[in-house]
Each structure stands twice: as structure tokens, then as C-alpha cells.
């Protein structure tokens, strides 16, 4: 029989007992849910018969599977329960198909691809082998179903993924709609279809251009603020800071200069006091005249005739540091006179190297390194005295003459003396 239809059958019941009996009739087996008995209770006199009608009405859904369904008609006696019996039978349930497919969502959006879920339902009463195909009429999509061929059991569903990818993309422009269709084929049943649409969007997001314009506007505002407000403010602040720093440094320099002037004034005062002290020490008695200065021979050297001369030397260069050449004054000191030297000037214009000594007789009074000076003068409060018999001499050891003399040439330092003759 075909599900959804009804089939009836008659059952004959006989009371073969000696008592009036009541019989209850029902159905057992897999068909009990969709089978009815009318009447279900019958009373029979002894030796009489009665009939009940059995109606089979399987529903048209997947709960009743196609095939042979066995059943039993059970008759129960109230008076003689041991005499109850079951009459067996079977009914052939014919197969039917009910295939349904659904796309979720029906419309998708994407820039480069879109995704759908495909649900395939088998609402029939037998397994179905299903083949799924997807196509778009304009051939603008690449459509892929993850399991295009499958078998679905009765009362079950299959959940599949469908991917749609447009063949071409575009950066900007209006949305494009691409309709497509999914078809399910199964045996001799009619194909089942589901329609869907892919809405293709531009690659560049719609918010990108407004965002770029907003950023550009912000950049223009920022640049305007920089040149009209921030930069002048920073420059003014920088100038103020620089002026403050310069003023602070100038104040420091002024303070240092004031302190240096104070120190110089104090030094001048000390020098004046020292000179006064020396002057007071060398002045004689109440008369204020200079004290008598005497030479080792007893001569008074505080007075005398002014006298000056220059000793020019030209020793030959030597590697012996003890080899000194001696030079004397060009004009000899008169006999009986004492030479008093108050000033001397050392000159080494060529930058000779060596040693220069000033001697009183054989006694070394001063010794200088030639390479330590080019032109230097000395002034003495206590003069150098050369009494008769103690000649003033200049001794020079020349080690390396200066330019333009060759290394084997001569050194040419000189000493200028000034003072007076006493005695």
C-alpha cells in the first residue's frame, strides 16, 4: 500500500464455547501505531460468529519505512483466557520520495568570495542517492559544493558548504548581483532546486574614501595650526628661553669679570704695599735717601756712572754637553771700578738649543736653557755686582743651532746688560 492511503481487512471471530463470551480485539507489531480495529470489543453467544474491521493507514512521512511490515490480530476471551489467540499477517508499504533543499543565507555579500550553507532533507521513507549541481546563468561565479554526491537516510538531513567566488573583481563601483541555482537530482524523481544570490562589493571599503578625506582634512588642520599657532608659539618660547640663557651666561661672565677686577685690585694693592715696604726698607734714616750698598770689596755701589753693553756669542755646535765657549764684554771695565748690573735681556731669535751661563769670574750666577726663551728680560732690586778682579763672562754650550744655520753651524744667542760703574 502507498503511505497516506488506507486499506481495510475483515477478521471473522466465532464463539465455540458453551457460555456467552466477550472478545477484545487489538493489533500487535510494528503497525500498531497506524492500525485501528472496529469494533474493538464484541459479545457472542455460544456457537455464533461476528466480524471486526481492521484499517491500515500508514502516514506519508519518514517514520514508516518502505518494505514489508508484519502485524498480528490478537483476540482475547474474557471467559476462557487460555483460549485467546493471535492471527499474523503482513502489509507491503510502498516507497515514496520527498527531497527538500535550502540555502542559508539565500543572499550573501563579499568582495572576493561568499559562503552559503546548503541543507538537504530526506523526508521520504527510503534512502536516497542525491547528486548536487550548482550553476549561474551568466557564468560569472565559480561554485563549489564540498560533497556533491551523497546518500541520505530517511528522516535525516545533510549540511553542506557552498563557496561562491566571482571570476573578476573591481576596486570601486556599484554592487553587482550574481544569481545562481543549486539542483538536487535523485533517481526518477523530479529535480529539486534552490535559488541564491551573491552580491559582489567593491574591493576598497566604502569607509576608506571618507576616512582618507577625514585624514587629509585633519592633516591640513594640523599643518595650519602648526604654522599659525604652534610654530610661532614654540619659536617665541625658544627665543625667550635662549634670551634667558644668554642673560644668565652674561650675568655669570659679568660676575666673573667683577670678581677678577676685585682680585686684580687686591693684587695691585698688595703689590703697592709690597713696593712701599721694599722702598721703606731701602730708604735710609730720616733723610729719605737710599741706603749705602757696598760691594764685597767695600765700594759703595748705590751711586755711579751708567754703563751698558751687549755680549754676542757664536759658539760652534757640539755634541758634548760640557763643552762651553766663553765670551766677555766688548769694552773692559776700568781698573778699580765695580760693575753693578740692574737689568739684563736674553735673546735667542733663531731658536738655538743648548745652555747659556752668566758667570762672575769662575762662579756661575745664572743658567738658562736656550730652547726655553726667544727674548726675555730681568730687572733686579738687588743688583748683580762684579768687583775688580771678578770679570763678567757669558758661557754657551751650543747643541743644535736654529734655522737657517745647518746642524753643524753656530748658535747665536746674545745678552744685553745695563747698570752702572761704581767705586
Tab-separated table of C-alpha atoms in Angstrom:
chain	number	residue	atom	x	y	z
A	1	UNK	CA	0.000	0.000	0.000
A	2	UNK	CA	1.063	3.596	-0.523
A	3	UNK	CA	1.730	5.684	2.590
A	4	UNK	CA	-1.020	8.215	3.096
A	5	UNK	CA	-3.716	5.821	1.810
A	6	UNK	CA	-5.883	3.342	3.809
A	7	UNK	CA	-6.501	-0.390	3.434
A	8	UNK	CA	-9.119	-2.428	5.373
A	9	UNK	CA	-9.342	-6.111	6.223
A	10	UNK	CA	-12.118	-8.197	7.894
A	11	UNK	CA	-11.487	-10.584	10.778
A	12	UNK	CA	-14.098	-13.364	11.468
A	13	UNK	CA	-14.497	-14.353	15.166
A	14	UNK	CA	-16.519	-17.477	16.337
A	15	UNK	CA	-17.578	-18.368	19.923
A	16	UNK	CA	-17.120	-22.122	20.029
A	17	UNK	CA	-17.696	-22.272	23.783
A	18	UNK	CA	-20.840	-23.033	25.829
A	19	UNK	CA	-21.055	-19.665	27.506
A	20	UNK	CA	-21.820	-16.191	26.360
A	21	UNK	CA	-18.380	-14.624	25.906
A	22	UNK	CA	-16.868	-11.168	25.346
A	23	UNK	CA	-13.947	-10.856	22.998
A	24	UNK	CA	-11.387	-7.961	22.862
A	25	UNK	CA	-9.610	-7.428	19.553
A	26	UNK	CA	-6.356	-5.372	19.083
A	27	UNK	CA	-3.277	-5.204	16.880
A	28	UNK	CA	0.325	-6.088	17.830
A	29	UNK	CA	3.585	-5.497	15.934
A	30	UNK	CA	5.161	-2.589	14.048
A	31	UNK	CA	1.876	-1.480	12.528
A	32	UNK	CA	0.132	-0.821	15.826
A	33	UNK	CA	0.658	2.980	15.576
A	34	UNK	CA	-1.261	3.390	12.333
A	35	UNK	CA	-3.794	0.486	12.559
A	36	UNK	CA	-7.319	0.602	14.072
A	37	UNK	CA	-9.890	-2.142	14.879
A	38	UNK	CA	-13.669	-1.534	14.735
A	39	UNK	CA	-15.275	-2.639	16.956
A	40	UNK	CA	-12.555	-3.497	19.397
A	41	UNK	CA	-14.957	-5.421	21.735
A	42	UNK	CA	-17.584	-7.900	20.568
A	43	UNK	CA	-20.068	-10.122	22.555
A	44	UNK	CA	-21.020	-13.521	21.083
A	45	UNK	CA	-23.494	-16.177	22.088
A	46	UNK	CA	-22.270	-19.780	22.097
A	47	UNK	CA	-21.898	-21.093	18.551
A	48	UNK	CA	-22.297	-17.690	16.917
A	49	UNK	CA	-19.870	-15.582	14.782
A	50	UNK	CA	-19.024	-11.901	14.461
A	51	UNK	CA	-16.812	-9.627	12.314
A	52	UNK	CA	-14.405	-6.765	13.077
A	53	UNK	CA	-12.834	-4.430	10.530
A	54	UNK	CA	-9.065	-3.699	10.648
A	55	UNK	CA	-7.998	-0.444	8.958
A	56	UNK	CA	-4.307	0.168	7.956
A	57	UNK	CA	-3.398	3.883	7.425
A	58	UNK	CA	0.407	4.389	7.346
A	59	UNK	CA	1.282	8.130	7.334
A	60	UNK	CA	3.200	9.684	4.445
A	61	UNK	CA	6.368	10.523	6.326
A	62	UNK	CA	9.738	9.056	7.108
A	63	UNK	CA	8.571	7.329	10.301
A	64	UNK	CA	7.139	4.397	8.267
A	65	UNK	CA	9.921	2.841	6.234
A	66	UNK	CA	9.215	1.242	2.901
A	67	UNK	CA	9.001	-2.562	2.887
A	68	UNK	CA	7.017	-5.464	4.443
A	69	UNK	CA	5.615	-4.643	7.866
A	70	UNK	CA	4.440	-7.717	9.897
A	71	UNK	CA	1.496	-7.445	12.257
A	72	UNK	CA	-0.779	-9.615	14.430
A	73	UNK	CA	-4.518	-9.502	15.265
A	74	UNK	CA	-4.965	-10.595	18.865
A	75	UNK	CA	-8.362	-11.856	20.168
A	76	UNK	CA	-8.749	-12.160	23.976
A	77	UNK	CA	-11.585	-14.170	25.576
A	78	UNK	CA	-12.968	-12.940	28.881
A	79	UNK	CA	-14.423	-16.321	29.887
A	80	UNK	CA	-11.593	-18.516	28.670
A	81	UNK	CA	-8.345	-16.501	28.629
A	82	UNK	CA	-6.354	-19.607	27.763
A	83	UNK	CA	-8.258	-19.860	24.538
A	84	UNK	CA	-7.046	-16.434	23.351
A	85	UNK	CA	-5.175	-16.414	20.010
A	86	UNK	CA	-3.209	-14.176	17.549
A	87	UNK	CA	-3.657	-14.225	13.799
A	88	UNK	CA	-0.493	-12.971	11.960
A	89	UNK	CA	-0.213	-11.081	8.704
A	90	UNK	CA	1.949	-8.559	6.808
A	91	UNK	CA	1.446	-5.421	4.806
A	92	UNK	CA	3.628	-4.071	1.998
A	93	UNK	CA	4.457	-0.326	2.429
A	94	UNK	CA	5.411	1.232	-0.871
A	95	UNK	CA	8.372	3.685	-1.048
A	96	UNK	CA	7.891	7.382	-1.728
A	97	UNK	CA	10.378	10.258	-2.106
A	98	UNK	CA	10.280	13.703	-0.564
A	99	UNK	CA	13.508	15.654	-1.104
A	100	UNK	CA	13.947	19.228	0.088
A	101	UNK	CA	16.940	21.596	-0.141
A	102	UNK	CA	17.505	25.007	1.411
A	103	UNK	CA	20.207	27.693	1.081
A	104	UNK	CA	21.243	29.696	4.160
A	105	UNK	CA	21.547	32.592	3.582
A	106	UNK	CA	19.769	32.990	0.301
A	107	UNK	CA	21.724	36.214	-0.362
A	108	UNK	CA	25.374	36.696	0.627
A	109	UNK	CA	27.774	39.621	0.286
A	110	UNK	CA	31.525	39.654	-0.314
A	111	UNK	CA	34.386	41.324	-2.147
A	112	UNK	CA	36.240	38.258	-3.374
A	113	UNK	CA	34.167	35.293	-2.145
A	114	UNK	CA	30.955	34.337	-0.372
A	115	UNK	CA	29.798	31.333	1.653
A	116	UNK	CA	26.445	29.565	1.944
A	117	UNK	CA	25.204	26.543	3.846
A	118	UNK	CA	23.194	24.007	1.855
A	119	UNK	CA	20.734	21.818	3.797
A	120	UNK	CA	19.408	18.666	2.064
A	121	UNK	CA	16.430	16.939	3.807
A	122	UNK	CA	15.171	13.412	3.041
A	123	UNK	CA	11.534	13.457	4.188
A	124	UNK	CA	10.781	10.198	2.287
A	125	UNK	CA	10.663	6.637	3.677
A	126	UNK	CA	13.634	5.193	1.796
A	127	UNK	CA	17.360	6.091	1.369
A	128	UNK	CA	18.100	8.481	-1.469
A	129	UNK	CA	21.255	8.886	-3.539
A	130	UNK	CA	21.491	12.608	-4.316
A	131	UNK	CA	23.640	14.460	-6.834
A	132	UNK	CA	24.005	18.218	-6.360
A	133	UNK	CA	24.962	20.714	-9.050
A	134	UNK	CA	25.356	24.497	-8.873
A	135	UNK	CA	25.453	26.956	-11.756
A	136	UNK	CA	24.869	30.618	-12.516
A	137	UNK	CA	23.244	31.626	-15.799
A	138	UNK	CA	25.831	34.330	-16.628
A	139	UNK	CA	28.862	32.161	-15.821
A	140	UNK	CA	30.346	34.844	-13.572
A	141	UNK	CA	30.833	32.658	-10.492
A	142	UNK	CA	32.933	29.692	-9.566
A	143	UNK	CA	30.667	27.493	-7.385
A	144	UNK	CA	31.993	24.626	-5.244
A	145	UNK	CA	29.997	22.174	-3.070
A	146	UNK	CA	32.093	20.173	-0.647
A	147	UNK	CA	30.127	16.853	-1.184
A	148	UNK	CA	28.218	16.987	-4.471
A	149	UNK	CA	27.277	13.252	-4.382
A	150	UNK	CA	25.877	11.628	-1.229
A	151	UNK	CA	23.272	9.228	0.149
A	152	UNK	CA	20.770	10.455	2.708
A	153	UNK	CA	18.867	8.117	5.014
A	154	UNK	CA	15.125	8.603	5.616
A	155	UNK	CA	14.300	11.329	8.109
A	156	UNK	CA	17.815	12.768	8.116
A	157	UNK	CA	19.456	15.929	6.765
A	158	UNK	CA	22.853	16.703	5.264
A	159	UNK	CA	24.583	20.044	5.895
A	160	UNK	CA	26.971	21.064	3.128
A	161	UNK	CA	29.118	24.127	2.426
A	162	UNK	CA	28.855	26.034	-0.828
A	163	UNK	CA	31.572	28.541	-1.802
A	164	UNK	CA	30.991	31.168	-4.472
A	165	UNK	CA	33.871	33.167	-5.952
A	166	UNK	CA	33.397	35.805	-8.704
A	167	UNK	CA	35.726	35.417	-11.658
A	168	UNK	CA	36.500	39.169	-11.743
A	169	UNK	CA	36.905	41.813	-9.043
A	170	UNK	CA	36.670	45.623	-9.142
A	171	UNK	CA	38.180	48.343	-6.956
A	172	UNK	CA	35.303	50.807	-6.903
A	173	UNK	CA	31.760	50.908	-8.183
A	174	UNK	CA	28.201	49.812	-7.514
A	175	UNK	CA	27.414	46.368	-6.137
A	176	UNK	CA	26.887	43.540	-8.625
A	177	UNK	CA	24.279	40.822	-8.125
A	178	UNK	CA	25.059	37.306	-9.350
A	179	UNK	CA	22.088	34.890	-9.127
A	180	UNK	CA	22.779	31.147	-9.082
A	181	UNK	CA	20.826	27.908	-8.660
A	182	UNK	CA	21.506	24.619	-6.849
A	183	UNK	CA	19.776	21.492	-8.218
A	184	UNK	CA	19.354	18.151	-6.418
A	185	UNK	CA	18.800	15.033	-8.581
A	186	UNK	CA	17.677	11.669	-7.206
A	187	UNK	CA	16.609	8.657	-9.291
A	188	UNK	CA	13.436	9.147	-11.295
A	189	UNK	CA	12.033	11.835	-9.002
A	190	UNK	CA	11.712	15.361	-10.248
A	191	UNK	CA	14.732	17.630	-9.631
A	192	UNK	CA	14.584	19.950	-6.642
A	193	UNK	CA	16.138	23.414	-6.893
A	194	UNK	CA	17.087	26.268	-4.573
A	195	UNK	CA	17.942	29.777	-5.732
A	196	UNK	CA	20.591	32.059	-4.235
A	197	UNK	CA	22.326	35.371	-4.953
A	198	UNK	CA	25.877	36.645	-4.405
A	199	UNK	CA	26.153	40.418	-4.016
A	200	UNK	CA	29.681	41.358	-5.073
A	201	UNK	CA	31.096	44.511	-3.427
A	202	UNK	CA	33.977	46.762	-4.427
A	203	UNK	CA	37.460	45.837	-3.167
A	204	UNK	CA	38.014	49.194	-1.484
A	205	UNK	CA	35.810	49.534	1.598
A	206	UNK	CA	33.198	52.258	1.364
A	207	UNK	CA	34.511	53.880	4.514
A	208	UNK	CA	38.039	54.171	3.086
A	209	UNK	CA	37.488	57.276	0.933
A	210	UNK	CA	35.656	59.215	3.707
A	211	UNK	CA	38.374	58.149	6.120
A	212	UNK	CA	41.103	59.355	3.742
A	213	UNK	CA	39.285	62.642	3.255
A	214	UNK	CA	38.927	62.996	7.018
A	215	UNK	CA	42.641	62.260	7.481
A	216	UNK	CA	43.512	64.786	4.771
A	217	UNK	CA	41.334	67.390	6.466
A	218	UNK	CA	42.981	66.640	9.805
A	219	UNK	CA	46.418	66.927	8.176
A	220	UNK	CA	45.510	70.297	6.660
A	221	UNK	CA	44.191	71.480	10.021
A	222	UNK	CA	47.331	70.219	11.760
A	223	UNK	CA	49.624	71.974	9.248
A	224	UNK	CA	47.602	75.171	9.552
A	225	UNK	CA	47.748	75.038	13.337
A	226	UNK	CA	51.494	74.349	13.167
A	227	UNK	CA	52.303	77.349	11.007
A	228	UNK	CA	49.766	79.738	12.540
A	229	UNK	CA	49.798	78.813	16.230
A	230	UNK	CA	52.203	76.119	17.361
A	231	UNK	CA	55.333	77.093	15.408
A	232	UNK	CA	55.206	80.809	16.368
A	233	UNK	CA	54.490	79.815	19.965
A	234	UNK	CA	57.409	77.373	20.011
A	235	UNK	CA	59.694	79.893	18.311
A	236	UNK	CA	58.683	82.559	20.816
A	237	UNK	CA	59.244	80.156	23.676
A	238	UNK	CA	62.604	79.149	22.192
A	239	UNK	CA	63.625	82.807	21.813
A	240	UNK	CA	62.566	83.564	25.375
A	241	UNK	CA	64.487	80.553	26.630
A	242	UNK	CA	67.555	81.493	24.564
A	243	UNK	CA	67.398	85.082	25.812
A	244	UNK	CA	67.123	83.863	29.388
A	245	UNK	CA	70.104	81.528	28.855
A	246	UNK	CA	72.135	84.342	27.227
A	247	UNK	CA	71.240	86.732	30.035
A	248	UNK	CA	72.197	84.124	32.596
A	249	UNK	CA	75.535	83.494	30.852
A	250	UNK	CA	76.153	87.237	30.518
A	251	UNK	CA	75.400	87.676	34.205
A	252	UNK	CA	77.822	84.850	35.012
A	253	UNK	CA	80.521	86.463	32.845
A	254	UNK	CA	79.826	89.842	34.440
A	255	UNK	CA	80.089	88.336	37.903
A	256	UNK	CA	83.347	86.602	36.942
A	257	UNK	CA	84.721	89.852	35.466
A	258	UNK	CA	83.761	91.753	38.626
A	259	UNK	CA	85.454	89.136	40.756
A	260	UNK	CA	88.537	89.249	38.506
A	261	UNK	CA	88.635	93.043	38.795
A	262	UNK	CA	88.308	92.781	42.552
A	263	UNK	CA	91.133	90.252	42.664
A	264	UNK	CA	93.282	92.446	40.371
A	265	UNK	CA	92.626	95.481	42.538
A	266	UNK	CA	93.523	93.471	45.621
A	267	UNK	CA	96.684	92.241	43.896
A	268	UNK	CA	97.585	95.808	42.927
A	269	UNK	CA	97.054	96.903	46.491
A	270	UNK	CA	99.251	94.080	47.735
A	271	UNK	CA	101.911	94.903	45.130
A	272	UNK	CA	101.798	98.579	46.095
A	273	UNK	CA	102.098	97.643	49.752
A	274	UNK	CA	104.999	95.349	48.953
A	275	UNK	CA	106.747	98.035	46.891
A	276	UNK	CA	106.196	100.525	49.669
A	277	UNK	CA	107.579	98.065	52.161
A	278	UNK	CA	110.644	97.471	49.997
A	279	UNK	CA	111.048	101.179	49.434
A	280	UNK	CA	110.728	101.797	53.131
A	281	UNK	CA	113.322	99.095	53.722
A	282	UNK	CA	115.845	100.521	51.321
A	283	UNK	CA	115.403	104.150	52.254
A	284	UNK	CA	117.963	105.359	54.732
A	285	UNK	CA	117.107	107.121	58.008
A	286	UNK	CA	115.034	110.206	58.314
A	287	UNK	CA	116.621	111.883	55.331
A	288	UNK	CA	114.825	109.503	52.953
A	289	UNK	CA	117.939	108.903	50.782
A	290	UNK	CA	118.892	105.434	49.513
A	291	UNK	CA	120.957	103.276	51.855
A	292	UNK	CA	124.515	102.592	51.065
A	293	UNK	CA	125.040	99.377	49.052
A	294	UNK	CA	128.531	98.059	49.159
A	295	UNK	CA	130.373	95.535	47.005
A	296	UNK	CA	132.361	92.672	48.531
A	297	UNK	CA	135.466	94.917	48.345
A	298	UNK	CA	133.745	97.638	50.398
A	299	UNK	CA	132.895	100.006	47.475
A	300	UNK	CA	129.631	101.957	47.572
A	301	UNK	CA	127.606	100.788	44.551
A	302	UNK	CA	124.415	102.741	45.232
A	303	UNK	CA	125.727	105.523	43.015
A	304	UNK	CA	127.866	105.580	39.919
A	305	UNK	CA	128.152	106.161	36.190
A	306	UNK	CA	125.565	104.472	33.904
A	307	UNK	CA	127.078	101.658	31.907
A	308	UNK	CA	125.596	99.141	29.366
A	309	UNK	CA	126.884	96.715	26.778
A	310	UNK	CA	125.895	93.648	24.760
A	311	UNK	CA	127.682	90.300	24.611
A	312	UNK	CA	127.138	88.491	21.291
A	313	UNK	CA	128.100	84.803	21.169
A	314	UNK	CA	128.704	82.454	18.235
A	315	UNK	CA	129.808	79.077	19.658
A	316	UNK	CA	130.212	76.095	17.327
A	317	UNK	CA	127.696	73.294	17.708
A	318	UNK	CA	128.960	70.297	19.686
A	319	UNK	CA	127.535	67.053	20.970
A	320	UNK	CA	129.430	67.421	24.240
A	321	UNK	CA	127.122	68.921	26.834
A	322	UNK	CA	130.061	70.082	28.958
A	323	UNK	CA	131.868	71.994	26.203
A	324	UNK	CA	131.199	75.712	26.870
A	325	UNK	CA	132.643	78.655	24.868
A	326	UNK	CA	133.263	81.804	26.944
A	327	UNK	CA	132.626	85.405	25.819
A	328	UNK	CA	133.330	88.725	27.616
A	329	UNK	CA	132.162	92.336	27.374
A	330	UNK	CA	133.395	94.162	24.277
A	331	UNK	CA	134.597	97.108	26.459
A	332	UNK	CA	136.553	96.135	29.594
A	333	UNK	CA	135.618	97.549	32.982
A	334	UNK	CA	138.059	100.279	34.028
A	335	UNK	CA	140.548	99.292	36.691
A	336	UNK	CA	139.375	99.772	40.215
A	337	UNK	CA	135.717	100.048	39.188
A	338	UNK	CA	132.864	97.807	40.325
A	339	UNK	CA	130.294	96.767	37.691
A	340	UNK	CA	126.714	96.896	39.006
A	341	UNK	CA	124.134	95.081	36.780
A	342	UNK	CA	120.492	96.023	37.399
A	343	UNK	CA	118.928	94.762	34.127
A	344	UNK	CA	119.692	92.127	31.547
A	345	UNK	CA	117.959	90.971	28.365
A	346	UNK	CA	118.430	87.450	26.946
A	347	UNK	CA	117.891	86.999	23.205
A	348	UNK	CA	117.706	83.796	21.160
A	349	UNK	CA	115.989	84.897	17.931
A	350	UNK	CA	116.882	81.803	15.860
A	351	UNK	CA	115.636	79.295	18.456
A	352	UNK	CA	119.044	77.686	19.148
A	353	UNK	CA	119.187	74.751	21.568
A	354	UNK	CA	121.770	74.452	24.305
A	355	UNK	CA	122.742	76.114	27.615
A	356	UNK	CA	123.758	79.713	28.480
A	357	UNK	CA	125.503	80.683	31.695
A	358	UNK	CA	126.359	84.078	33.235
A	359	UNK	CA	129.487	83.887	35.374
A	360	UNK	CA	131.269	86.162	37.865
A	361	UNK	CA	134.795	85.056	37.336
A	362	UNK	CA	134.504	81.265	37.644
A	363	UNK	CA	131.271	81.461	39.695
A	364	UNK	CA	128.053	80.588	37.844
A	365	UNK	CA	125.381	83.135	38.726
A	366	UNK	CA	122.629	82.194	36.220
A	367	UNK	CA	122.000	79.286	33.855
A	368	UNK	CA	119.353	79.183	31.081
A	369	UNK	CA	118.192	76.608	28.533
A	370	UNK	CA	118.337	78.277	25.104
A	371	UNK	CA	115.220	76.493	23.878
A	372	UNK	CA	113.242	77.960	26.821
A	373	UNK	CA	113.292	81.547	25.544
A	374	UNK	CA	113.479	83.775	22.496
A	375	UNK	CA	113.514	87.164	24.212
A	376	UNK	CA	113.292	87.710	27.985
A	377	UNK	CA	114.447	90.452	30.361
A	378	UNK	CA	115.223	90.555	34.073
A	379	UNK	CA	115.252	93.516	36.485
A	380	UNK	CA	116.905	93.350	39.897
A	381	UNK	CA	116.138	95.332	43.053
A	382	UNK	CA	119.265	93.870	44.499
A	383	UNK	CA	121.773	94.302	41.630
A	384	UNK	CA	124.416	91.852	40.497
A	385	UNK	CA	127.859	93.256	41.389
A	386	UNK	CA	131.169	92.473	39.758
A	387	UNK	CA	134.062	93.961	41.818
A	388	UNK	CA	137.518	94.418	40.372
A	389	UNK	CA	139.110	91.051	39.559
A	390	UNK	CA	135.719	89.341	39.076
A	391	UNK	CA	135.098	89.575	35.352
A	392	UNK	CA	131.570	89.209	33.862
A	393	UNK	CA	131.585	86.405	31.367
A	394	UNK	CA	128.940	84.602	29.213
A	395	UNK	CA	129.485	80.862	28.556
A	396	UNK	CA	127.441	78.986	25.920
A	397	UNK	CA	127.163	75.272	25.099
A	398	UNK	CA	125.676	75.027	21.554
A	399	UNK	CA	123.970	71.712	20.849
A	400	UNK	CA	121.643	72.477	17.903
A	401	UNK	CA	121.666	75.792	16.001
A	402	UNK	CA	118.320	77.162	14.863
A	403	UNK	CA	117.315	77.996	11.297
A	404	UNK	CA	118.785	78.966	8.951
A	405	UNK	CA	122.058	77.579	10.356
A	406	UNK	CA	122.908	73.975	9.397
A	407	UNK	CA	123.180	71.403	12.228
A	408	UNK	CA	126.976	71.778	12.155
A	409	UNK	CA	126.835	75.611	12.267
A	410	UNK	CA	126.895	78.035	15.152
A	411	UNK	CA	124.471	79.210	17.806
A	412	UNK	CA	123.978	82.986	18.074
A	413	UNK	CA	122.352	83.929	21.401
A	414	UNK	CA	123.180	87.307	22.967
A	415	UNK	CA	122.819	89.064	26.345
A	416	UNK	CA	122.360	92.832	26.846
A	417	UNK	CA	123.443	94.242	30.253
A	418	UNK	CA	122.730	97.658	31.793
A	419	UNK	CA	123.773	99.149	35.110
A	420	UNK	CA	126.463	101.498	36.356
A	421	UNK	CA	130.131	101.746	37.329
A	422	UNK	CA	130.865	102.419	40.967
A	423	UNK	CA	133.991	102.720	43.003
